[in-house]
Amino acid sequence: MSGQPELFDVTIIGGGPTGMYTAFYSGMRDLKTKLIDANPELGGKMLIYPKKIIWDVGGVTPILCRQLIDQLKRQALTFDPAIFLGEQVVSMDRQKDGTYTLTTAAGNQHWTRTVILAIGYGILKMAKLEIKGADRYEISNLHYTVQELEPFRGKKVLISGGGDSAVDWANALEPVAAKVTVVHRREEFGGHEKNIALMKSSSVRVRTPFTVSQLHSSGGEQIEEVTICHTETGETERLAVDAVIINHGMRSDFGPVREWGLDMGEWSANVSEKLETNLPGVFAAGDFVNYGSKVRLIAGAFMDAVLAVNSAKLYLDPEAPKTAYVSSHNERFKEKNKALGTLES
Protein backbone atom coordinates (compact mmCIF):
# COMPACT_ATOMS: atom_id res chain seq x y z
CA MET A 1 0.00 0.00 0.00
CA SER A 2 1.47 3.37 -0.98
CA GLY A 3 1.23 6.54 1.05
CA GLN A 4 0.38 6.83 4.73
CA PRO A 5 -0.87 3.64 6.39
CA GLU A 6 -4.48 3.30 7.51
CA LEU A 7 -5.37 5.29 10.65
CA PHE A 8 -6.85 3.30 13.55
CA ASP A 9 -8.79 4.56 16.56
CA VAL A 10 -6.97 2.29 19.02
CA THR A 11 -3.73 0.37 18.67
CA ILE A 12 -2.96 -2.14 21.39
CA ILE A 13 0.66 -3.09 21.96
CA GLY A 14 0.80 -6.54 23.55
CA GLY A 15 -0.98 -9.81 22.79
CA GLY A 16 -1.30 -11.45 26.19
CA PRO A 17 -4.63 -11.90 28.04
CA THR A 18 -4.85 -8.15 28.69
CA GLY A 19 -4.21 -7.22 25.08
CA MET A 20 -6.63 -9.82 23.75
CA TYR A 21 -9.48 -8.74 26.04
CA THR A 22 -8.70 -5.10 25.22
CA ALA A 23 -9.17 -5.92 21.51
CA PHE A 24 -12.54 -7.52 22.25
CA TYR A 25 -13.83 -4.69 24.41
CA SER A 26 -12.53 -2.08 21.98
CA GLY A 27 -14.74 -3.75 19.40
CA MET A 28 -17.68 -3.53 21.78
CA ARG A 29 -17.08 0.21 21.86
CA ASP A 30 -17.16 0.32 18.05
CA LEU A 31 -13.56 1.46 17.76
CA LYS A 32 -11.37 0.65 14.78
CA THR A 33 -8.82 -1.58 16.49
CA LYS A 34 -5.35 -2.92 15.80
CA LEU A 35 -3.20 -5.20 17.97
CA ILE A 36 0.59 -5.53 17.58
CA ASP A 37 2.72 -8.10 19.40
CA ALA A 38 6.40 -9.00 19.21
CA ASN A 39 5.68 -12.71 19.59
CA PRO A 40 4.73 -14.91 16.63
CA GLU A 41 1.45 -15.89 18.33
CA LEU A 42 -1.03 -14.45 20.79
CA GLY A 43 -0.87 -15.47 24.44
CA GLY A 44 1.94 -13.47 26.04
CA LYS A 45 3.48 -14.91 29.19
CA MET A 46 0.78 -17.58 29.30
CA LEU A 47 2.50 -19.35 26.39
CA ILE A 48 5.32 -20.32 28.76
CA TYR A 49 2.95 -22.36 30.95
CA PRO A 50 0.52 -24.13 28.57
CA LYS A 51 -0.18 -26.97 31.04
CA LYS A 52 -0.68 -24.74 34.07
CA ILE A 53 -4.23 -24.83 35.44
CA ILE A 54 -5.97 -21.46 35.85
CA TRP A 55 -8.56 -21.29 38.64
CA ASP A 56 -9.26 -17.61 39.22
CA VAL A 57 -11.08 -16.33 36.12
CA GLY A 58 -14.70 -15.46 36.91
CA GLY A 59 -17.25 -17.83 35.42
CA VAL A 60 -14.58 -20.22 34.14
CA THR A 61 -14.03 -23.52 35.93
CA PRO A 62 -10.40 -24.75 36.22
CA ILE A 63 -8.90 -24.59 32.75
CA LEU A 64 -5.55 -25.33 31.17
CA CYS A 65 -3.61 -22.21 30.26
CA ARG A 66 -3.47 -23.32 26.62
CA GLN A 67 -7.25 -23.65 26.49
CA LEU A 68 -7.75 -20.23 28.08
CA ILE A 69 -5.42 -18.69 25.50
CA ASP A 70 -7.49 -20.27 22.70
CA GLN A 71 -10.75 -18.94 24.17
CA LEU A 72 -9.32 -15.46 24.67
CA LYS A 73 -8.01 -15.51 21.11
CA ARG A 74 -11.41 -16.42 19.66
CA GLN A 75 -13.03 -13.71 21.76
CA ALA A 76 -10.41 -11.13 20.71
CA LEU A 77 -11.25 -11.74 17.05
CA THR A 78 -15.00 -11.15 17.54
CA PHE A 79 -15.01 -7.71 15.88
CA ASP A 80 -12.21 -8.42 13.38
CA PRO A 81 -9.38 -6.28 14.73
CA ALA A 82 -6.24 -6.00 12.62
CA ILE A 83 -3.61 -8.31 14.14
CA PHE A 84 0.13 -7.90 13.51
CA LEU A 85 2.38 -10.56 15.07
CA GLY A 86 6.15 -10.83 15.16
CA GLU A 87 6.53 -7.04 15.19
CA GLN A 88 8.28 -5.26 18.05
CA VAL A 89 7.33 -1.60 18.38
CA VAL A 90 10.51 0.38 19.02
CA SER A 91 9.26 3.97 18.85
CA MET A 92 6.05 5.89 19.53
CA ASP A 93 6.01 9.42 18.11
CA ARG A 94 3.21 11.93 18.55
CA GLN A 95 2.41 13.94 15.43
CA LYS A 96 1.28 17.57 15.20
CA ASP A 97 -2.35 16.48 14.76
CA GLY A 98 -2.22 14.45 18.00
CA THR A 99 -2.08 11.03 16.34
CA TYR A 100 0.77 8.58 16.94
CA THR A 101 3.17 6.87 14.58
CA LEU A 102 4.37 3.51 15.84
CA THR A 103 7.53 2.17 14.21
CA THR A 104 8.63 -1.45 14.50
CA ALA A 105 12.11 -2.95 14.55
CA ALA A 106 11.61 -3.98 10.92
CA GLY A 107 10.85 -0.38 9.95
CA ASN A 108 7.10 -0.84 9.47
CA GLN A 109 4.88 2.04 10.58
CA HIS A 110 1.40 2.05 12.11
CA TRP A 111 -0.80 5.13 12.49
CA THR A 112 -3.23 5.44 15.39
CA ARG A 113 -5.31 8.00 17.25
CA THR A 114 -4.75 6.38 20.65
CA VAL A 115 -2.44 3.72 22.10
CA ILE A 116 -3.13 1.15 24.80
CA LEU A 117 -0.02 -0.46 26.25
CA ALA A 118 -0.60 -4.04 27.41
CA ILE A 119 3.04 -5.12 27.40
CA GLY A 120 3.23 -6.82 30.79
CA TYR A 121 6.82 -6.81 32.00
CA GLY A 122 8.20 -6.25 28.52
CA ILE A 123 10.07 -8.95 26.64
CA LEU A 124 10.47 -11.87 29.04
CA LYS A 125 13.20 -14.50 29.20
CA MET A 126 13.41 -17.33 31.69
CA ALA A 127 16.10 -16.80 34.34
CA LYS A 128 18.72 -19.47 33.73
CA LEU A 129 20.47 -21.62 36.31
CA GLU A 130 23.68 -19.77 37.16
CA ILE A 131 26.01 -22.75 37.20
CA LYS A 132 28.84 -22.96 34.68
CA GLY A 133 28.15 -25.54 32.01
CA ALA A 134 24.45 -25.96 32.93
CA ASP A 135 23.35 -24.96 29.45
CA ARG A 136 24.70 -28.17 27.92
CA TYR A 137 21.98 -30.14 29.71
CA GLU A 138 19.15 -28.09 28.21
CA ILE A 139 18.91 -30.55 25.32
CA SER A 140 18.48 -33.48 27.70
CA ASN A 141 17.02 -33.23 31.20
CA LEU A 142 17.39 -29.60 32.37
CA HIS A 143 14.08 -27.81 31.83
CA TYR A 144 12.84 -24.24 32.27
CA THR A 145 9.18 -24.95 31.62
CA VAL A 146 6.81 -27.91 31.67
CA GLN A 147 4.99 -28.34 28.37
CA GLU A 148 3.74 -31.90 29.02
CA LEU A 149 3.56 -34.05 32.16
CA GLU A 150 3.98 -37.47 30.54
CA PRO A 151 7.77 -37.22 29.90
CA PHE A 152 8.25 -37.07 33.69
CA ARG A 153 6.24 -40.21 34.46
CA GLY A 154 8.06 -42.54 36.87
CA LYS A 155 11.04 -40.22 37.18
CA LYS A 156 12.85 -38.57 40.07
CA VAL A 157 12.24 -34.86 39.52
CA LEU A 158 13.89 -31.93 41.28
CA ILE A 159 12.23 -28.51 41.01
CA SER A 160 14.18 -25.40 41.99
CA GLY A 161 12.01 -22.36 42.75
CA GLY A 162 9.33 -21.07 45.08
CA GLY A 163 6.82 -19.12 43.03
CA ASP A 164 3.40 -20.03 41.67
CA SER A 165 4.72 -22.07 38.76
CA ALA A 166 7.17 -24.11 40.85
CA VAL A 167 4.40 -25.00 43.30
CA ASP A 168 1.91 -25.74 40.52
CA TRP A 169 4.38 -27.98 38.72
CA ALA A 170 5.13 -29.86 41.94
CA ASN A 171 1.43 -30.52 42.51
CA ALA A 172 0.85 -31.54 38.90
CA LEU A 173 3.86 -33.88 38.82
CA GLU A 174 3.32 -35.44 42.25
CA PRO A 175 0.91 -38.17 41.00
CA VAL A 176 2.95 -38.71 37.82
CA ALA A 177 6.61 -38.77 38.89
CA ALA A 178 8.24 -41.40 41.10
CA LYS A 179 9.53 -38.65 43.41
CA VAL A 180 9.27 -34.87 43.42
CA THR A 181 11.67 -32.70 45.43
CA VAL A 182 11.24 -28.93 45.63
CA VAL A 183 14.28 -26.83 46.55
CA HIS A 184 13.75 -23.17 47.47
CA ARG A 185 16.25 -20.61 48.75
CA ARG A 186 13.77 -19.20 51.30
CA GLU A 187 11.59 -20.81 53.95
CA GLU A 188 8.47 -19.09 52.61
CA PHE A 189 6.95 -19.82 49.21
CA GLY A 190 5.47 -17.15 46.97
CA GLY A 191 2.62 -19.17 45.45
CA HIS A 192 -1.08 -19.20 46.32
CA GLU A 193 -1.70 -20.36 49.88
CA LYS A 194 -3.97 -23.30 48.99
CA ASN A 195 -1.54 -24.65 46.42
CA ILE A 196 1.36 -24.38 48.87
CA ALA A 197 -0.66 -26.23 51.52
CA LEU A 198 -1.54 -28.94 48.99
CA MET A 199 2.11 -29.38 48.07
CA LYS A 200 3.25 -29.61 51.67
CA SER A 201 0.54 -32.13 52.56
CA SER A 202 1.45 -34.43 49.66
CA SER A 203 4.42 -36.73 49.07
CA VAL A 204 6.44 -33.84 47.61
CA ARG A 205 9.71 -33.46 49.50
CA VAL A 206 10.38 -29.79 50.34
CA ARG A 207 13.93 -28.64 51.10
CA THR A 208 14.33 -25.05 52.37
CA PRO A 209 16.33 -22.88 52.50
CA PHE A 210 18.48 -24.63 49.90
CA THR A 211 19.85 -23.79 46.46
CA VAL A 212 21.15 -25.95 43.64
CA SER A 213 24.96 -25.62 43.80
CA GLN A 214 26.30 -28.38 41.52
CA LEU A 215 25.18 -30.66 38.69
CA HIS A 216 26.79 -34.08 38.31
CA SER A 217 27.02 -36.35 35.29
CA SER A 218 29.28 -39.37 34.71
CA GLY A 219 28.77 -39.37 30.95
CA GLY A 220 28.29 -35.65 30.43
CA GLU A 221 25.00 -35.98 28.55
CA GLN A 222 22.44 -35.92 31.36
CA ILE A 223 22.28 -34.71 34.93
CA GLU A 224 22.40 -37.74 37.21
CA GLU A 225 22.81 -36.07 40.60
CA VAL A 226 22.40 -32.60 42.05
CA THR A 227 24.14 -31.08 45.05
CA ILE A 228 21.99 -28.68 47.04
CA CYS A 229 23.42 -26.28 49.62
CA HIS A 230 21.80 -24.83 52.73
CA THR A 231 21.85 -21.03 52.34
CA GLU A 232 22.68 -20.40 56.03
CA THR A 233 24.78 -23.31 57.28
CA GLY A 234 26.51 -24.34 54.05
CA GLU A 235 25.37 -27.94 54.62
CA THR A 236 25.24 -29.90 51.36
CA GLU A 237 23.16 -32.82 50.22
CA ARG A 238 23.50 -34.90 47.05
CA LEU A 239 20.33 -36.11 45.35
CA ALA A 240 19.85 -38.58 42.52
CA VAL A 241 17.66 -37.14 39.76
CA ASP A 242 16.25 -38.01 36.35
CA ALA A 243 15.10 -34.47 35.54
CA VAL A 244 15.70 -30.96 36.86
CA ILE A 245 13.17 -28.14 36.42
CA ILE A 246 14.28 -24.57 37.08
CA ASN A 247 11.76 -21.86 37.89
CA HIS A 248 13.75 -18.83 39.03
CA GLY A 249 11.40 -16.29 37.55
CA MET A 250 11.68 -14.15 34.48
CA ARG A 251 14.13 -11.52 33.31
CA SER A 252 12.17 -8.59 31.99
CA ASP A 253 13.36 -6.08 29.44
CA PHE A 254 11.28 -3.04 28.49
CA GLY A 255 13.86 -2.09 25.87
CA PRO A 256 13.04 1.16 24.03
CA VAL A 257 9.75 1.63 25.93
CA ARG A 258 11.69 3.46 28.62
CA GLU A 259 12.64 6.08 26.04
CA TRP A 260 9.04 6.97 25.16
CA GLY A 261 8.58 9.54 27.94
CA LEU A 262 6.31 7.45 30.14
CA ASP A 263 6.21 7.95 33.90
CA MET A 264 7.64 4.56 34.87
CA GLY A 265 8.96 2.82 37.94
CA GLU A 266 11.26 -0.20 37.87
CA TRP A 267 8.55 -2.70 36.87
CA SER A 268 5.54 -0.71 35.74
CA ALA A 269 4.05 2.50 34.43
CA ASN A 270 2.25 4.85 36.80
CA VAL A 271 -1.30 5.51 35.64
CA SER A 272 -4.45 7.16 36.95
CA GLU A 273 -7.48 5.22 38.17
CA LYS A 274 -8.79 5.66 34.61
CA LEU A 275 -5.66 3.94 33.26
CA GLU A 276 -4.32 7.17 31.73
CA THR A 277 -0.55 7.51 31.40
CA ASN A 278 1.19 10.87 31.56
CA LEU A 279 1.14 11.03 27.73
CA PRO A 280 -1.99 12.35 25.96
CA GLY A 281 -3.91 9.62 24.15
CA VAL A 282 -1.79 6.84 25.64
CA PHE A 283 -3.36 4.42 28.10
CA ALA A 284 -2.14 1.19 29.68
CA ALA A 285 -3.47 -1.97 31.28
CA GLY A 286 -2.48 -5.28 32.89
CA ASP A 287 0.81 -6.14 34.56
CA PHE A 288 2.43 -3.08 33.01
CA VAL A 289 0.48 -0.64 35.18
CA ASN A 290 0.53 0.47 38.78
CA TYR A 291 -2.22 2.43 40.54
CA GLY A 292 -3.77 2.52 43.99
CA SER A 293 -6.36 -0.23 43.64
CA LYS A 294 -4.47 -2.43 41.17
CA VAL A 295 -5.41 -6.15 41.31
CA ARG A 296 -2.75 -8.49 39.90
CA LEU A 297 -5.01 -11.26 38.67
CA ILE A 298 -6.16 -12.09 35.14
CA ALA A 299 -9.60 -10.89 36.25
CA GLY A 300 -8.02 -7.58 37.26
CA ALA A 301 -6.33 -7.33 33.86
CA PHE A 302 -9.72 -7.64 32.17
CA MET A 303 -11.06 -4.74 34.23
CA ASP A 304 -7.96 -2.71 33.36
CA ALA A 305 -8.73 -3.36 29.69
CA VAL A 306 -12.28 -2.07 30.10
CA LEU A 307 -11.15 1.08 31.91
CA ALA A 308 -8.39 1.80 29.40
CA VAL A 309 -10.71 1.41 26.41
CA ASN A 310 -13.41 3.53 28.03
CA SER A 311 -10.84 6.26 28.62
CA ALA A 312 -9.63 6.01 25.02
CA LYS A 313 -13.22 6.26 23.75
CA LEU A 314 -13.88 9.40 25.80
CA TYR A 315 -10.55 10.87 24.73
CA LEU A 316 -11.67 10.50 21.11
CA ASP A 317 -15.30 11.49 21.76
CA PRO A 318 -16.00 13.29 25.06
CA GLU A 319 -19.76 13.00 24.38
CA ALA A 320 -19.69 9.20 24.11
CA PRO A 321 -21.26 7.00 26.81
CA LYS A 322 -18.82 6.35 29.63
CA THR A 323 -18.98 2.60 29.15
CA ALA A 324 -20.33 0.03 26.69
CA TYR A 325 -23.85 -1.31 27.03
CA VAL A 326 -23.91 -4.85 28.40
CA SER A 327 -23.79 -7.49 25.69
CA SER A 328 -27.43 -8.51 26.16
CA HIS A 329 -28.49 -4.99 25.10
CA ASN A 330 -25.56 -4.03 22.90
CA GLU A 331 -26.41 -3.51 19.22
CA ARG A 332 -22.96 -4.74 18.24
CA PHE A 333 -24.05 -8.28 19.19
CA LYS A 334 -27.48 -8.24 17.50
CA GLU A 335 -26.44 -9.92 14.26
CA LYS A 336 -23.99 -12.21 16.04
CA ASN A 337 -26.78 -13.39 18.35
CA LYS A 338 -28.95 -14.13 15.35
CA ALA A 339 -26.17 -16.18 13.81
CA LEU A 340 -25.98 -18.18 17.03
CA GLY A 341 -29.75 -18.62 17.06
CA THR A 342 -30.02 -17.18 20.54
CA LEU A 343 -32.66 -14.50 19.90
CA GLU A 344 -36.33 -15.20 20.24
CA SER A 345 -38.30 -15.01 17.01
Tab-separated table of C-alpha atoms in Angstrom, residues 23-238:
chain	number	residue	atom	x	y	z
A	23	ALA	CA	-9.167	-5.919	21.514
A	24	PHE	CA	-12.541	-7.517	22.250
A	25	TYR	CA	-13.833	-4.689	24.411
A	26	SER	CA	-12.534	-2.078	21.983
A	27	GLY	CA	-14.741	-3.750	19.403
A	28	MET	CA	-17.683	-3.534	21.784
A	29	ARG	CA	-17.076	0.212	21.856
A	30	ASP	CA	-17.160	0.323	18.054
A	31	LEU	CA	-13.559	1.465	17.762
A	32	LYS	CA	-11.373	0.651	14.777
A	33	THR	CA	-8.822	-1.580	16.486
A	34	LYS	CA	-5.352	-2.924	15.805
A	35	LEU	CA	-3.196	-5.203	17.974
A	36	ILE	CA	0.585	-5.529	17.584
A	37	ASP	CA	2.715	-8.096	19.400
A	38	ALA	CA	6.403	-8.996	19.210
A	39	ASN	CA	5.676	-12.711	19.589
A	40	PRO	CA	4.731	-14.910	16.634
A	41	GLU	CA	1.453	-15.892	18.332
A	42	LEU	CA	-1.031	-14.453	20.790
A	43	GLY	CA	-0.868	-15.468	24.444
A	44	GLY	CA	1.938	-13.471	26.040
A	45	LYS	CA	3.483	-14.912	29.185
A	46	MET	CA	0.785	-17.582	29.302
A	47	LEU	CA	2.502	-19.347	26.394
A	48	ILE	CA	5.316	-20.323	28.761
A	49	TYR	CA	2.952	-22.360	30.951
A	50	PRO	CA	0.515	-24.131	28.571
A	51	LYS	CA	-0.182	-26.967	31.036
A	52	LYS	CA	-0.676	-24.736	34.071
A	53	ILE	CA	-4.231	-24.829	35.435
A	54	ILE	CA	-5.968	-21.459	35.851
A	55	TRP	CA	-8.561	-21.292	38.641
A	56	ASP	CA	-9.264	-17.614	39.217
A	57	VAL	CA	-11.076	-16.326	36.125
A	58	GLY	CA	-14.697	-15.458	36.909
A	59	GLY	CA	-17.249	-17.831	35.416
A	60	VAL	CA	-14.578	-20.218	34.144
A	61	THR	CA	-14.027	-23.524	35.930
A	62	PRO	CA	-10.400	-24.749	36.219
A	63	ILE	CA	-8.898	-24.592	32.746
A	64	LEU	CA	-5.551	-25.333	31.165
A	65	CYS	CA	-3.613	-22.212	30.263
A	66	ARG	CA	-3.467	-23.324	26.615
A	67	GLN	CA	-7.255	-23.647	26.486
A	68	LEU	CA	-7.755	-20.232	28.079
A	69	ILE	CA	-5.423	-18.688	25.497
A	70	ASP	CA	-7.486	-20.270	22.703
A	71	GLN	CA	-10.746	-18.944	24.166
A	72	LEU	CA	-9.324	-15.456	24.672
A	73	LYS	CA	-8.012	-15.512	21.109
A	74	ARG	CA	-11.411	-16.420	19.663
A	75	GLN	CA	-13.032	-13.709	21.764
A	76	ALA	CA	-10.414	-11.131	20.713
A	77	LEU	CA	-11.253	-11.739	17.048
A	78	THR	CA	-15.001	-11.146	17.535
A	79	PHE	CA	-15.007	-7.714	15.882
A	80	ASP	CA	-12.211	-8.423	13.378
A	81	PRO	CA	-9.382	-6.278	14.732
A	82	ALA	CA	-6.240	-5.998	12.623
A	83	ILE	CA	-3.613	-8.307	14.139
A	84	PHE	CA	0.127	-7.897	13.506
A	85	LEU	CA	2.378	-10.560	15.068
A	86	GLY	CA	6.152	-10.826	15.158
A	87	GLU	CA	6.534	-7.039	15.193
A	88	GLN	CA	8.282	-5.258	18.054
A	89	VAL	CA	7.333	-1.597	18.385
A	90	VAL	CA	10.511	0.376	19.022
A	91	SER	CA	9.262	3.969	18.854
A	92	MET	CA	6.055	5.893	19.532
A	93	ASP	CA	6.006	9.420	18.105
A	94	ARG	CA	3.210	11.935	18.548
A	95	GLN	CA	2.405	13.935	15.428
A	96	LYS	CA	1.283	17.572	15.197
A	97	ASP	CA	-2.354	16.482	14.756
A	98	GLY	CA	-2.224	14.455	17.998
A	99	THR	CA	-2.080	11.027	16.336
A	100	TYR	CA	0.769	8.582	16.944
A	101	THR	CA	3.167	6.870	14.576
A	102	LEU	CA	4.374	3.508	15.842
A	103	THR	CA	7.530	2.173	14.206
A	104	THR	CA	8.628	-1.451	14.496
A	105	ALA	CA	12.113	-2.954	14.547
A	106	ALA	CA	11.613	-3.984	10.920
A	107	GLY	CA	10.846	-0.385	9.948
A	108	ASN	CA	7.104	-0.843	9.471
A	109	GLN	CA	4.875	2.038	10.580
A	110	HIS	CA	1.404	2.050	12.115
A	111	TRP	CA	-0.802	5.132	12.491
A	112	THR	CA	-3.234	5.439	15.389
A	113	ARG	CA	-5.310	8.005	17.253
A	114	THR	CA	-4.747	6.381	20.654
A	115	VAL	CA	-2.444	3.716	22.098
A	116	ILE	CA	-3.134	1.145	24.804
A	117	LEU	CA	-0.016	-0.457	26.253
A	118	ALA	CA	-0.597	-4.036	27.411
A	119	ILE	CA	3.043	-5.115	27.396
A	120	GLY	CA	3.227	-6.823	30.790
A	121	TYR	CA	6.817	-6.809	31.996
A	122	GLY	CA	8.197	-6.254	28.523
A	123	ILE	CA	10.071	-8.954	26.637
A	124	LEU	CA	10.475	-11.870	29.040
A	125	LYS	CA	13.201	-14.499	29.204
A	126	MET	CA	13.413	-17.334	31.686
A	127	ALA	CA	16.096	-16.795	34.345
A	128	LYS	CA	18.721	-19.471	33.734
A	129	LEU	CA	20.473	-21.622	36.314
A	130	GLU	CA	23.682	-19.768	37.162
A	131	ILE	CA	26.014	-22.748	37.204
A	132	LYS	CA	28.842	-22.956	34.681
A	133	GLY	CA	28.145	-25.544	32.007
A	134	ALA	CA	24.454	-25.956	32.932
A	135	ASP	CA	23.347	-24.960	29.446
A	136	ARG	CA	24.702	-28.174	27.915
A	137	TYR	CA	21.980	-30.142	29.708
A	138	GLU	CA	19.153	-28.087	28.206
A	139	ILE	CA	18.914	-30.550	25.318
A	140	SER	CA	18.481	-33.484	27.705
A	141	ASN	CA	17.024	-33.231	31.200
A	142	LEU	CA	17.389	-29.604	32.368
A	143	HIS	CA	14.077	-27.808	31.832
A	144	TYR	CA	12.845	-24.239	32.269
A	145	THR	CA	9.181	-24.950	31.624
A	146	VAL	CA	6.805	-27.913	31.672
A	147	GLN	CA	4.994	-28.342	28.370
A	148	GLU	CA	3.739	-31.901	29.019
A	149	LEU	CA	3.558	-34.053	32.159
A	150	GLU	CA	3.985	-37.471	30.537
A	151	PRO	CA	7.769	-37.216	29.898
A	152	PHE	CA	8.253	-37.066	33.693
A	153	ARG	CA	6.243	-40.207	34.462
A	154	GLY	CA	8.055	-42.541	36.875
A	155	LYS	CA	11.042	-40.218	37.181
A	156	LYS	CA	12.854	-38.566	40.075
A	157	VAL	CA	12.242	-34.859	39.520
A	158	LEU	CA	13.892	-31.926	41.281
A	159	ILE	CA	12.228	-28.513	41.015
A	160	SER	CA	14.176	-25.400	41.994
A	161	GLY	CA	12.010	-22.364	42.751
A	162	GLY	CA	9.334	-21.070	45.084
A	163	GLY	CA	6.822	-19.118	43.028
A	164	ASP	CA	3.400	-20.031	41.669
A	165	SER	CA	4.725	-22.070	38.760
A	166	ALA	CA	7.175	-24.111	40.849
A	167	VAL	CA	4.403	-24.996	43.301
A	168	ASP	CA	1.909	-25.739	40.517
A	169	TRP	CA	4.385	-27.983	38.717
A	170	ALA	CA	5.134	-29.856	41.942
A	171	ASN	CA	1.430	-30.516	42.513
A	172	ALA	CA	0.850	-31.537	38.904
A	173	LEU	CA	3.862	-33.882	38.819
A	174	GLU	CA	3.323	-35.445	42.254
A	175	PRO	CA	0.911	-38.171	41.001
A	176	VAL	CA	2.949	-38.709	37.819
A	177	ALA	CA	6.611	-38.770	38.891
A	178	ALA	CA	8.240	-41.396	41.098
A	179	LYS	CA	9.528	-38.654	43.410
A	180	VAL	CA	9.275	-34.866	43.423
A	181	THR	CA	11.673	-32.704	45.432
A	182	VAL	CA	11.243	-28.935	45.630
A	183	VAL	CA	14.284	-26.826	46.549
A	184	HIS	CA	13.752	-23.167	47.468
A	185	ARG	CA	16.247	-20.608	48.754
A	186	ARG	CA	13.773	-19.196	51.301
A	187	GLU	CA	11.591	-20.807	53.952
A	188	GLU	CA	8.474	-19.091	52.608
A	189	PHE	CA	6.953	-19.815	49.207
A	190	GLY	CA	5.470	-17.150	46.966
A	191	GLY	CA	2.621	-19.166	45.454
A	192	HIS	CA	-1.078	-19.197	46.323
A	193	GLU	CA	-1.705	-20.364	49.882
A	194	LYS	CA	-3.971	-23.302	48.993
A	195	ASN	CA	-1.540	-24.648	46.425
A	196	ILE	CA	1.361	-24.382	48.875
A	197	ALA	CA	-0.662	-26.225	51.518
A	198	LEU	CA	-1.537	-28.941	48.991
A	199	MET	CA	2.111	-29.382	48.067
A	200	LYS	CA	3.251	-29.611	51.674
A	201	SER	CA	0.536	-32.132	52.560
A	202	SER	CA	1.453	-34.435	49.663
A	203	SER	CA	4.417	-36.730	49.067
A	204	VAL	CA	6.439	-33.839	47.610
A	205	ARG	CA	9.712	-33.457	49.500
A	206	VAL	CA	10.378	-29.789	50.338
A	207	ARG	CA	13.934	-28.641	51.096
A	208	THR	CA	14.325	-25.054	52.365
A	209	PRO	CA	16.332	-22.875	52.502
A	210	PHE	CA	18.480	-24.634	49.903
A	211	THR	CA	19.850	-23.791	46.461
A	212	VAL	CA	21.153	-25.948	43.638
A	213	SER	CA	24.959	-25.624	43.798
A	214	GLN	CA	26.299	-28.384	41.516
A	215	LEU	CA	25.178	-30.661	38.686
A	216	HIS	CA	26.790	-34.084	38.314
A	217	SER	CA	27.022	-36.352	35.288
A	218	SER	CA	29.277	-39.373	34.707
A	219	GLY	CA	28.772	-39.370	30.955
A	220	GLY	CA	28.288	-35.651	30.428
A	221	GLU	CA	25.000	-35.984	28.545
A	222	GLN	CA	22.435	-35.920	31.361
A	223	ILE	CA	22.284	-34.707	34.934
A	224	GLU	CA	22.402	-37.744	37.206
A	225	GLU	CA	22.812	-36.072	40.598
A	226	VAL	CA	22.403	-32.605	42.049
A	227	THR	CA	24.140	-31.080	45.047
A	228	ILE	CA	21.993	-28.678	47.042
A	229	CYS	CA	23.424	-26.277	49.616
A	230	HIS	CA	21.799	-24.827	52.732
A	231	THR	CA	21.853	-21.032	52.344
A	232	GLU	CA	22.677	-20.397	56.029
A	233	THR	CA	24.781	-23.307	57.275
A	234	GLY	CA	26.509	-24.343	54.050
A	235	GLU	CA	25.371	-27.937	54.625
A	236	THR	CA	25.237	-29.900	51.363
A	237	GLU	CA	23.165	-32.818	50.223
A	238	ARG	CA	23.504	-34.897	47.051
